[in-house]
XYZ file of N, CA and C in Angstrom:
795
model
N 22.275 -58.155 -12.383
C 22.757 -56.883 -12.911
C 21.592 -56.029 -13.412
N 20.644 -56.707 -14.053
C 19.486 -55.989 -14.586
C 18.626 -55.431 -13.456
N 18.435 -56.225 -12.392
C 17.660 -55.754 -11.252
C 18.338 -54.540 -10.606
N 19.645 -54.538 -10.594
C 20.386 -53.416 -10.008
C 20.127 -52.129 -10.793
N 20.091 -52.219 -12.113
C 19.823 -51.046 -12.947
C 18.399 -50.528 -12.740
N 17.443 -51.461 -12.626
C 16.059 -51.051 -12.391
C 15.919 -50.354 -11.034
N 16.608 -50.910 -10.050
C 16.564 -50.301 -8.721
C 17.180 -48.899 -8.724
N 18.299 -48.754 -9.457
C 18.945 -47.453 -9.557
C 18.051 -46.443 -10.278
N 17.396 -46.899 -11.360
C 16.495 -46.018 -12.096
C 15.309 -45.593 -11.233
N 14.786 -46.535 -10.456
C 13.676 -46.206 -9.559
C 14.086 -45.210 -8.491
N 15.296 -45.358 -7.972
C 15.800 -44.445 -6.959
C 15.978 -43.032 -7.522
N 16.510 -42.971 -8.742
C 16.676 -41.663 -9.390
C 15.323 -41.000 -9.630
N 14.323 -41.788 -10.067
C 12.984 -41.253 -10.298
C 12.356 -40.746 -8.998
N 12.568 -41.490 -7.905
C 12.034 -41.079 -6.611
C 12.664 -39.769 -6.148
N 13.980 -39.650 -6.312
C 14.669 -38.414 -5.929
C 14.186 -37.236 -6.764
N 13.911 -37.483 -8.056
C 13.421 -36.433 -8.933
C 12.047 -35.948 -8.487
N 11.167 -36.887 -8.105
C 9.825 -36.517 -7.634
C 9.913 -35.707 -6.355
N 10.804 -36.128 -5.444
C 10.979 -35.398 -4.184
C 11.492 -33.986 -4.454
N 12.437 -33.854 -5.391
C 12.987 -32.543 -5.728
C 11.910 -31.631 -6.298
N 11.061 -32.166 -7.188
C 9.986 -31.376 -7.778
C 8.995 -30.934 -6.708
N 8.679 -31.830 -5.762
C 7.741 -31.491 -4.688
C 8.298 -30.377 -3.808
N 9.588 -30.449 -3.473
C 10.212 -29.415 -2.647
C 10.237 -28.081 -3.377
N 10.581 -28.110 -4.673
C 10.633 -26.882 -5.468
C 9.252 -26.235 -5.553
N 8.211 -27.054 -5.744
C 6.849 -26.529 -5.829
C 6.424 -25.895 -4.510
N 6.779 -26.519 -3.387
C 6.430 -25.978 -2.072
C 7.141 -24.649 -1.818
N 8.426 -24.574 -2.180
C 9.168 -23.328 -1.998
C 8.607 -22.219 -2.872
N 8.241 -22.556 -4.099
C 7.708 -21.557 -5.024
C 6.390 -20.993 -4.506
N 5.499 -21.861 -4.007
C 4.209 -21.391 -3.489
C 4.389 -20.593 -2.212
N 5.351 -20.960 -1.375
C 5.587 -20.240 -0.125
C 6.121 -18.847 -0.394
N 6.965 -18.702 -1.411
C 7.570 -17.405 -1.712
C 6.580 -16.428 -2.318
N 5.417 -16.895 -2.742
C 4.405 -16.009 -3.313
C 3.509 -15.386 -2.251
N 3.683 -15.765 -0.994
C 2.843 -15.215 0.063
C 3.177 -13.750 0.295
N 2.186 -13.012 0.798
C 2.350 -11.578 1.028
C 3.109 -11.351 2.328
N 4.431 -11.241 2.242
C 5.272 -11.062 3.414
C 6.071 -9.789 3.248
N 5.923 -8.854 4.177
C 6.693 -7.623 4.170
C 7.846 -7.756 5.149
N 9.060 -7.245 4.807
C 10.220 -7.448 5.653
C 10.177 -6.680 6.959
N 9.399 -5.591 7.005
C 9.322 -4.782 8.221
C 7.863 -4.570 8.594
N 7.563 -4.477 9.903
C 6.183 -4.171 10.307
C 5.810 -2.763 9.888
N 4.584 -2.596 9.405
C 4.103 -1.287 8.974
C 2.954 -0.904 9.891
N 3.121 0.186 10.624
C 2.131 0.580 11.610
C 0.966 1.293 10.936
N -0.227 1.042 11.422
C -1.426 1.729 10.941
C -1.983 2.550 12.087
N -2.666 3.662 11.741
C -3.225 4.468 12.814
C -4.517 3.854 13.333
N -5.129 4.501 14.305
C -6.222 3.884 15.048
C -7.434 3.584 14.195
N -7.695 4.386 13.153
C -8.902 4.172 12.359
C -8.648 3.360 11.105
N -7.539 2.624 11.061
C -7.250 1.750 9.943
C -7.263 0.307 10.407
N -7.718 -0.582 9.543
C -7.657 -1.996 9.870
C -6.239 -2.490 9.676
N -5.939 -3.635 10.261
C -4.595 -4.186 10.158
C -4.348 -4.726 8.764
N -3.098 -4.989 8.447
C -2.734 -5.484 7.124
C -3.415 -6.818 6.849
N -3.849 -7.031 5.624
C -4.547 -8.238 5.249
C -3.584 -9.402 5.125
N -3.946 -10.544 5.738
C -3.120 -11.732 5.644
C -3.390 -12.439 4.329
N -2.547 -13.415 4.012
C -2.706 -14.126 2.754
C -4.011 -14.913 2.722
N -4.412 -15.497 3.861
C -5.664 -16.239 3.898
C -6.855 -15.323 3.637
N -6.784 -14.081 4.156
C -7.860 -13.130 3.910
C -7.878 -12.685 2.454
N -6.698 -12.564 1.847
C -6.621 -12.181 0.435
C -7.351 -13.191 -0.428
N -7.210 -14.477 -0.088
C -7.821 -15.520 -0.890
C -9.342 -15.513 -0.803
N -9.899 -14.896 0.250
C -11.348 -14.881 0.424
C -11.962 -13.524 0.097
N -11.172 -12.567 -0.349
C -11.702 -11.244 -0.671
C -12.613 -11.298 -1.886
N -13.669 -10.490 -1.846
C -14.502 -10.340 -3.029
C -13.854 -9.319 -3.954
N -14.312 -9.285 -5.186
C -13.755 -8.342 -6.151
C -13.994 -6.908 -5.688
N -12.967 -6.083 -5.789
C -13.089 -4.685 -5.385
C -12.262 -3.828 -6.327
N -12.528 -2.537 -6.294
C -11.837 -1.579 -7.147
C -11.183 -0.515 -6.289
N -9.957 -0.168 -6.627
C -9.216 0.863 -5.914
C -8.959 2.018 -6.875
N -9.480 3.206 -6.530
C -9.300 4.386 -7.363
C -8.176 5.241 -6.784
N -7.165 5.502 -7.607
C -5.999 6.279 -7.189
C -5.864 7.510 -8.075
N -5.584 8.638 -7.447
C -5.299 9.872 -8.173
C -3.859 10.260 -7.867
N -3.044 10.415 -8.900
C -1.618 10.667 -8.705
C -1.124 11.722 -9.673
N -0.002 12.317 -9.308
C 0.609 13.298 -10.200
C 1.104 12.603 -11.466
N 1.008 13.290 -12.582
C 1.331 12.693 -13.871
C 2.797 12.278 -13.974
N 3.691 12.915 -13.206
C 5.103 12.537 -13.231
C 5.339 11.134 -12.658
N 4.353 10.618 -11.923
C 4.506 9.315 -11.269
C 3.934 8.166 -12.101
N 3.499 8.444 -13.310
C 2.789 7.418 -14.076
C 3.645 6.183 -14.345
N 4.890 6.373 -14.765
C 5.742 5.222 -15.106
C 5.971 4.297 -13.908
N 6.460 4.791 -12.751
C 6.678 3.872 -11.635
C 5.388 3.285 -11.074
N 4.305 4.079 -11.024
C 3.059 3.564 -10.461
C 2.428 2.503 -11.362
N 2.508 2.683 -12.672
C 1.989 1.653 -13.583
C 2.724 0.333 -13.358
N 4.030 0.418 -13.135
C 4.828 -0.780 -12.868
C 4.418 -1.413 -11.539
N 4.213 -0.587 -10.514
C 3.812 -1.095 -9.204
C 2.418 -1.699 -9.246
N 1.518 -1.086 -9.996
C 0.143 -1.578 -10.076
C 0.102 -2.975 -10.690
N 0.909 -3.207 -11.710
C 0.962 -4.537 -12.327
C 1.381 -5.581 -11.304
N 2.409 -5.264 -10.511
C 2.887 -6.195 -9.493
C 1.863 -6.365 -8.375
N 1.205 -5.262 -7.996
C 0.198 -5.317 -6.931
C -0.984 -6.181 -7.337
N -1.468 -5.995 -8.562
C -2.633 -6.770 -9.016
C -2.315 -8.247 -9.179
N -1.058 -8.580 -9.447
C -0.695 -9.998 -9.520
C -0.708 -10.637 -8.135
N -0.443 -9.839 -7.102
C -0.475 -10.347 -5.725
C -1.886 -10.320 -5.160
N -2.681 -9.322 -5.570
C -4.075 -9.211 -5.129
C -4.981 -9.337 -6.358
N -5.196 -10.551 -6.832
C -5.957 -10.725 -8.083
C -7.415 -10.283 -7.981
N -7.945 -10.119 -6.766
C -9.339 -9.704 -6.610
C -9.497 -8.183 -6.620
N -8.394 -7.450 -6.707
C -8.444 -5.992 -6.660
C -8.048 -5.417 -8.017
N -8.874 -4.534 -8.542
C -8.546 -3.808 -9.770
C -8.185 -2.375 -9.396
N -7.025 -1.918 -9.829
C -6.569 -0.562 -9.532
C -6.848 0.325 -10.747
N -7.561 1.419 -10.515
C -7.892 2.360 -11.587
C -7.199 3.688 -11.265
N -6.071 3.981 -11.915
C -5.363 5.238 -11.632
C -5.807 6.353 -12.570
N -5.700 7.576 -12.083
C -5.860 8.754 -12.931
C -4.701 9.683 -12.628
N -4.017 10.131 -13.677
C -2.819 10.958 -13.526
C -3.148 12.394 -13.950
N -2.878 13.322 -13.052
C -3.271 14.715 -13.265
C -2.093 15.630 -12.954
N -2.145 16.887 -13.414
C -1.115 17.859 -13.018
C -1.167 18.111 -11.512
N -0.057 18.593 -10.964
C 0.022 18.842 -9.526
C -1.047 19.821 -9.060
N -1.416 20.767 -9.909
C -2.411 21.772 -9.534
C -3.802 21.188 -9.348
N -4.081 20.041 -9.973
C -5.407 19.411 -9.879
C -5.430 18.220 -8.929
N -4.357 18.005 -8.190
C -4.230 16.777 -7.401
C -5.125 16.775 -6.165
N -5.086 17.827 -5.384
C -5.749 17.836 -4.077
C -7.165 18.394 -4.170
N -7.995 17.695 -4.921
C -9.401 18.065 -5.044
C -10.212 16.817 -5.310
N -11.465 16.810 -4.867
C -12.345 15.661 -5.079
C -13.178 15.792 -6.335
N -13.371 17.004 -6.820
C -14.251 17.218 -7.964
C -13.661 16.605 -9.221
N -14.524 15.904 -9.971
C -14.132 15.282 -11.231
C -12.880 14.418 -11.072
N -12.814 13.732 -9.934
C -11.638 12.902 -9.683
C -11.626 11.676 -10.572
N -12.789 11.098 -10.779
C -12.843 9.885 -11.584
C -14.179 9.836 -12.303
N -14.183 9.587 -13.597
C -15.454 9.556 -14.330
C -16.369 8.438 -13.857
N -15.812 7.334 -13.344
C -16.615 6.217 -12.854
C -16.778 6.358 -11.336
N -17.506 7.397 -10.912
C -17.521 7.754 -9.498
C -18.758 7.273 -8.756
N -19.631 6.513 -9.390
C -20.881 6.140 -8.735
C -20.642 5.317 -7.471
N -19.778 4.311 -7.557
C -19.518 3.458 -6.396
C -18.774 4.222 -5.308
N -17.867 5.083 -5.711
C -17.071 5.801 -4.726
C -17.902 6.855 -3.993
N -18.965 7.328 -4.621
C -19.753 8.376 -3.990
C -20.374 7.887 -2.683
N -20.579 6.574 -2.533
C -21.112 6.039 -1.300
C -20.128 6.198 -0.148
N -18.844 6.355 -0.452
C -17.827 6.491 0.569
C -17.483 7.942 0.850
N -18.111 8.852 0.141
C -17.855 10.258 0.393
C -16.737 10.835 -0.435
N -16.215 10.083 -1.379
C -15.137 10.593 -2.229
C -15.131 9.811 -3.528
N -14.677 10.470 -4.596
C -14.568 9.801 -5.894
C -13.289 8.992 -6.005
N -12.394 9.116 -5.066
C -11.115 8.424 -5.091
C -10.799 7.877 -3.701
N -9.975 6.845 -3.666
C -9.584 6.222 -2.401
C -8.241 6.719 -1.893
N -7.351 7.092 -2.808
C -5.995 7.460 -2.403
C -5.430 8.516 -3.334
N -4.637 9.417 -2.763
C -3.901 10.414 -3.539
C -2.415 10.185 -3.322
N -1.645 10.194 -4.396
C -0.200 10.002 -4.308
C 0.471 11.192 -4.978
N 1.266 11.901 -4.196
C 1.898 13.131 -4.676
C 3.371 12.916 -4.954
N 3.888 13.698 -5.889
C 5.322 13.693 -6.190
C 5.997 14.801 -5.382
N 5.503 14.977 -4.144
C 5.952 16.068 -3.282
C 5.468 15.746 -1.873
N 5.770 16.601 -0.923
C 5.290 16.404 0.443
C 3.865 16.932 0.573
N 3.101 16.322 1.471
C 1.724 16.740 1.723
C 1.638 17.233 3.169
N 1.887 18.507 3.355
C 1.857 19.088 4.695
C 0.420 19.214 5.173
N 0.267 19.502 6.465
C -1.072 19.695 7.041
C -1.777 20.858 6.360
N -1.041 21.922 6.077
C -1.638 23.085 5.412
C -2.161 22.735 4.026
N -1.418 21.912 3.296
C -1.856 21.519 1.955
C -3.091 20.625 2.009
N -3.200 19.825 3.079
C -4.313 18.884 3.184
C -5.567 19.514 3.782
N -5.440 20.685 4.392
C -6.588 21.313 5.059
C -7.762 21.567 4.107
N -7.558 22.181 2.923
C -8.701 22.368 2.003
C -9.314 21.039 1.563
N -8.476 20.020 1.339
C -8.987 18.711 0.940
C -9.803 18.088 2.066
N -9.335 18.250 3.306
C -10.076 17.724 4.451
C -11.460 18.375 4.542
N -11.507 19.687 4.322
C -12.787 20.400 4.364
C -13.717 19.931 3.249
N -13.157 19.713 2.078
C -13.966 19.247 0.941
C -14.490 17.840 1.187
N -13.656 16.995 1.767
C -14.066 15.621 2.072
C -15.174 15.611 3.121
N -15.039 16.471 4.130
C -16.063 16.557 5.176
C -17.379 17.047 4.609
N -17.323 18.053 3.732
C -18.545 18.577 3.124
C -19.234 17.514 2.271
N -18.446 16.736 1.525
C -19.017 15.677 0.689
C -19.682 14.613 1.550
N -19.047 14.258 2.673
C -19.620 13.246 3.555
C -20.886 13.756 4.234
N -20.896 15.034 4.641
C -22.086 15.614 5.254
C -23.265 15.617 4.289
N -22.980 15.877 3.009
C -24.052 15.873 2.006
C -24.637 14.472 1.851
N -23.768 13.469 1.874
C -24.248 12.086 1.768
C -25.098 11.729 2.979
N -24.653 12.123 4.161
C -25.435 11.856 5.375
C -26.792 12.538 5.312
N -26.829 13.779 4.823
C -28.086 14.512 4.721
C -29.024 13.850 3.717
N -28.474 13.371 2.614
C -29.299 12.681 1.613
C -29.909 11.405 2.197
N -29.140 10.699 3.004
C -29.657 9.483 3.643
C -30.803 9.814 4.600
N -30.640 10.903 5.349
C -31.692 11.310 6.289
C -32.954 11.713 5.546
N -32.794 12.413 4.418
C -33.959 12.817 3.639
C -34.711 11.611 3.091
N -33.965 10.615 2.623
C -34.603 9.395 2.108
C -35.323 8.668 3.223
N -34.699 8.618 4.408
C -35.312 7.936 5.548
C -36.594 8.630 5.980
N -36.574 9.950 5.999
C -37.770 10.699 6.386
C -38.903 10.483 5.390
N -38.566 10.414 4.117
C -39.580 10.166 3.089
C -40.195 8.788 3.256
N -39.364 7.790 3.475
C -39.867 6.431 3.681
C -40.709 6.338 4.938
N -40.332 7.091 5.961
C -41.072 7.052 7.223
C -42.484 7.609 7.042
N -42.626 8.640 6.224
C -43.945 9.201 5.972
C -44.826 8.220 5.217
N -44.237 7.431 4.354
C -45.015 6.471 3.576
C -45.550 5.355 4.474
N -44.764 4.969 5.472
C -45.184 3.869 6.346
C -46.381 4.298 7.194
N -46.333 5.466 7.879
C -47.447 6.098 8.595
C -48.237 5.119 9.465
N -47.564 4.473 10.415
C -48.243 3.639 11.396
C -47.789 4.063 12.769
N -48.600 3.788 13.783
C -48.266 4.207 15.140
C -47.086 3.426 15.689
N -46.931 2.189 15.230
C -45.869 1.337 15.775
C -44.515 1.625 15.144
N -44.486 2.308 14.058
C -43.236 2.530 13.333
C -42.712 3.919 13.637
N -41.499 3.991 14.159
C -40.876 5.274 14.440
C -40.009 5.705 13.275
N -39.188 6.738 13.533
C -38.286 7.227 12.492
C -37.227 6.182 12.194
N -36.878 6.036 10.956
C -35.857 5.076 10.545
C -34.483 5.663 10.826
N -33.684 4.923 11.581
C -32.360 5.415 11.947
C -31.384 5.221 10.788
N -30.486 6.161 10.642
C -29.452 6.056 9.613
C -28.079 6.124 10.264
N -27.135 5.419 9.688
C -25.762 5.427 10.182
C -24.987 6.511 9.446
N -24.808 7.640 10.102
C -24.079 8.749 9.491
C -22.587 8.538 9.680
N -21.871 8.431 8.575
C -20.427 8.217 8.639
C -19.708 9.546 8.764
N -18.536 9.497 9.378
C -17.707 10.682 9.492
C -16.612 10.642 8.442
N -16.226 11.819 7.980
C -15.145 11.897 6.997
C -13.844 11.425 7.635
N -13.051 10.773 6.870
C -11.780 10.258 7.364
C -10.823 11.410 7.686
N -10.090 11.272 8.800
C -9.053 12.248 9.139
C -7.833 11.965 8.281
N -7.390 12.952 7.523
C -6.316 12.759 6.564
C -4.951 12.838 7.239
N -4.193 11.770 7.125
C -2.818 11.719 7.632
C -1.923 11.204 6.512
N -0.983 12.026 6.086
C -0.116 11.626 4.976
C 0.916 10.600 5.432
N 1.426 9.826 4.481
C 2.480 8.861 4.747
C 3.573 9.032 3.695
N 4.817 8.878 4.096
C 5.947 8.973 3.169
C 6.200 7.606 2.539
N 6.418 7.582 1.234
C 6.646 6.320 0.555
C 7.976 6.271 -0.194
N 8.630 7.427 -0.392
C 9.902 7.423 -1.123
C 10.600 8.758 -0.917
N 11.853 8.804 -1.350
C 12.635 10.033 -1.331
C 13.118 10.344 -2.737
N 13.130 11.628 -3.078
C 13.745 12.073 -4.318
C 14.693 13.200 -3.954
N 15.985 12.914 -4.083
C 17.020 13.777 -3.520
C 16.767 13.866 -2.009
N 16.486 15.051 -1.460
C 16.212 15.164 -0.030
C 14.730 15.411 0.258
N 13.904 15.338 -0.773
C 12.478 15.628 -0.643
C 11.689 14.340 -0.392
N 10.899 14.308 0.680
C 10.041 13.161 0.957
C 8.790 13.245 0.084
N 8.470 12.159 -0.586
C 7.267 12.079 -1.400
C 6.191 11.383 -0.570
N 4.952 11.883 -0.647
C 3.933 11.407 0.277
C 2.612 11.110 -0.430
N 1.804 10.314 0.255
C 0.469 9.991 -0.217
C -0.504 10.100 0.941
N -1.812 9.968 0.638
C -2.829 10.045 1.678
C -4.019 9.182 1.268
N -4.612 8.489 2.247
C -5.781 7.634 2.020
C -7.033 8.412 2.403
N -8.034 8.430 1.508
C -9.236 9.228 1.724
C -10.415 8.413 2.236
N -10.457 7.117 1.979
C -11.620 6.301 2.328
C -11.212 5.147 3.223
N -12.194 4.367 3.626
C -11.940 3.194 4.463
C -11.777 1.929 3.616
N -11.506 2.091 2.348
C -11.316 0.949 1.460
C -10.072 0.163 1.876
N -10.246 -1.101 2.228
C -9.116 -1.928 2.671
C -8.056 -2.049 1.590
N -8.465 -2.039 0.327
C -7.505 -2.141 -0.770
C -6.530 -0.974 -0.769
N -6.980 0.210 -0.320
C -6.093 1.375 -0.257
C -5.000 1.158 0.783
N -5.363 0.583 1.917
C -4.374 0.291 2.958
C -3.385 -0.751 2.462
N -3.881 -1.761 1.761
C -2.994 -2.788 1.215
C -2.029 -2.207 0.181
N -2.527 -1.260 -0.628
C -1.669 -0.645 -1.641
C -0.597 0.208 -0.980
N -0.976 0.943 0.074
C 0.032 1.718 0.797
C 1.107 0.800 1.381
N 0.684 -0.307 1.998
C 1.652 -1.253 2.550
C 2.542 -1.846 1.462
N 1.971 -2.056 0.266
C 2.747 -2.596 -0.840
C 3.793 -1.594 -1.303
N 3.443 -0.303 -1.297
C 4.417 0.733 -1.644
C 5.610 0.705 -0.685
N 5.341 0.420 0.592
C 6.387 0.432 1.603
C 7.130 -0.893 1.717
N 6.641 -1.924 1.048
C 7.287 -3.230 1.117
C 8.561 -3.245 0.284
N 9.347 -4.295 0.431
C 10.592 -4.395 -0.329
C 10.320 -4.415 -1.836
N 9.226 -5.062 -2.249
C 8.896 -5.119 -3.677
C 8.586 -3.724 -4.222
N 7.731 -2.986 -3.518
C 7.392 -1.643 -3.964
C 8.582 -0.706 -3.967
N 9.420 -0.796 -2.929
C 10.588 0.064 -2.840
C 11.600 -0.242 -3.952
N 11.747 -1.507 -4.304
C 12.674 -1.881 -5.381
C 12.197 -1.328 -6.723
N 10.890 -1.361 -6.959
C 10.363 -0.824 -8.213
C 10.561 0.689 -8.268
N 10.287 1.382 -7.165
C 10.477 2.829 -7.129
C 11.929 3.204 -7.358
N 12.839 2.395 -6.829
C 14.262 2.706 -6.960
C 14.714 2.635 -8.414
N 14.064 1.800 -9.215
C 14.410 1.719 -10.638
C 14.135 3.032 -11.357
N 13.222 3.831 -10.800
C 12.875 5.114 -11.406
C 13.466 6.287 -10.611
N 14.521 6.000 -9.858
C 15.251 7.020 -9.085
C 14.436 7.612 -7.950
N 13.442 6.861 -7.466
C 12.746 7.236 -6.237
C 13.289 6.332 -5.142
N 14.049 6.900 -4.230
C 14.829 6.077 -3.307
C 14.035 5.730 -2.055
N 14.577 4.771 -1.315
C 13.893 4.241 -0.142
C 13.566 5.329 0.868
N 12.421 5.163 1.531
C 12.023 6.118 2.554
C 13.071 6.164 3.649
N 13.164 7.297 4.306
C 14.223 7.535 5.285
C 14.228 6.462 6.366
N 15.398 5.874 6.579
C 15.553 4.866 7.618
C 15.188 3.464 7.195
N 14.640 3.280 5.966
C 14.182 1.947 5.563
C 15.339 0.969 5.460
N 16.377 1.344 4.691
C 17.507 0.438 4.529
C 18.246 0.243 5.844
N 18.375 1.330 6.624
C 19.046 1.197 7.901
C 18.291 0.242 8.822
N 16.963 0.288 8.779
C 16.172 -0.604 9.614
C 16.369 -2.054 9.205
N 16.452 -2.305 7.892
C 16.685 -3.662 7.413
C 18.066 -4.144 7.840
N 19.072 -3.267 7.728
C 20.422 -3.648 8.144
C 20.465 -3.959 9.636
N 19.774 -3.158 10.434
C 19.752 -3.393 11.869
C 19.050 -4.697 12.210
N 18.038 -5.049 11.385
C 17.272 -6.254 11.653
C 18.140 -7.499 11.534
N 19.029 -7.518 10.535
C 19.849 -8.696 10.301
C 21.269 -8.569 10.847
N 21.729 -7.335 11.063
C 23.086 -7.122 11.564
C 23.078 -5.902 12.482
N 22.563 -6.073 13.721
C 22.345 -4.916 14.598
C 23.606 -4.179 14.991
N 24.781 -4.776 14.798
C 26.016 -4.110 15.202
C 26.654 -3.320 14.069
N 26.089 -3.409 12.855
C 26.725 -2.785 11.696
C 26.783 -1.272 11.832
N 25.646 -0.638 12.155
C 25.621 0.824 12.258
C 26.391 1.297 13.482
N 26.359 0.491 14.558
C 27.119 0.874 15.744
C 28.609 0.914 15.432
N 29.062 -0.078 14.625
C 30.473 -0.105 14.251
C 30.808 1.072 13.342
N 29.878 1.419 12.427
C 30.121 2.564 11.547
C 30.222 3.850 12.352
N 29.325 3.993 13.356
C 29.365 5.194 14.184
C 30.655 5.273 14.985
N 31.122 4.105 15.470
C 32.364 4.087 16.230
C 33.543 4.483 15.353
N 33.543 3.983 14.109
C 34.621 4.335 13.187
C 34.604 5.818 12.848
N 33.377 6.385 12.724
C 33.266 7.805 12.385
C 33.753 8.686 13.522
N 33.602 8.189 14.760
C 33.991 8.981 15.923
C 35.422 8.716 16.372
N 36.134 7.811 15.672
C 37.497 7.484 16.047
C 38.415 8.669 15.734
N 39.217 9.044 16.685
C 40.137 10.171 16.528
C 41.550 9.638 16.367
N 42.239 10.130 15.366
C 43.626 9.741 15.153
C 44.483 10.409 16.231
N 45.118 9.580 17.082
C 45.872 10.096 18.223
C 47.028 10.958 17.756
N 47.733 10.515 16.699
C 48.876 11.273 16.198
C 48.452 12.652 15.711
N 47.305 12.725 15.011
C 46.807 14.011 14.541
C 46.421 14.908 15.697
N 45.799 14.324 16.716
C 45.390 15.115 17.877
C 46.585 15.699 18.597
N 47.681 14.881 18.723
C 48.865 15.372 19.399
C 49.558 16.472 18.587
N 49.591 16.300 17.274
C 50.248 17.302 16.428
C 49.465 18.605 16.431
N 48.104 18.510 16.510
C 47.298 19.722 16.513
C 47.408 20.487 17.829
N 47.766 19.748 18.898
C 47.846 20.398 20.199
C 49.152 21.123 20.428
N 50.168 20.904 19.567
C 51.471 21.552 19.746
C 51.389 23.023 19.341
């Protein structure tokens, strides 16, 4: 009888260990960076960072300039983003709408960003960013990048004069081009699409944009009455139940025969 109790206790302990191991595996798996829908990037953007790449990233800083009305939801999103990307520090600055689309005095800690041609990596607006609105910013970004390229050439020419040997030619410099600005929609407020734009090639900016569009980012925005981007929920419904919208459309187009006959009299 005693051996039976010991065997039962051992079996219960074994089941408990197995349960803890399964729970730990599920918990670690659910922390991976998985977005429910594919997010397309344009030709000059790198692809979304995988979880293995996140674990090997060096420390980096992401500078964001946003409208002051967005401070509450963005602060909430930044906390969640930094917990998923522990190697990335997000430094936001919140400004009035009139000061949003400019590079000047974008961030007081602009030394590192100046190497990329801008003091900020991303702009997030509480409004739409049309091509016309982005045109002055594009020109300013191009001018800033051209100045950086010219400074590099001047430094190279100075160094070349110091070397002054027959075997040494001019030192080549890699002149970067300013990024082409293309806005992206991240939420809706009433019928107005809210948009953002990435200014630099900082991978953290692309990851932050993808996080805004992920289910986690969209859920946080919805808490502050910023609703899902157009078609987002419908796309999710189609992914898991492709006949749902077709059935809704069929129901909407159904004509009551009795009403049709009465109207024709």
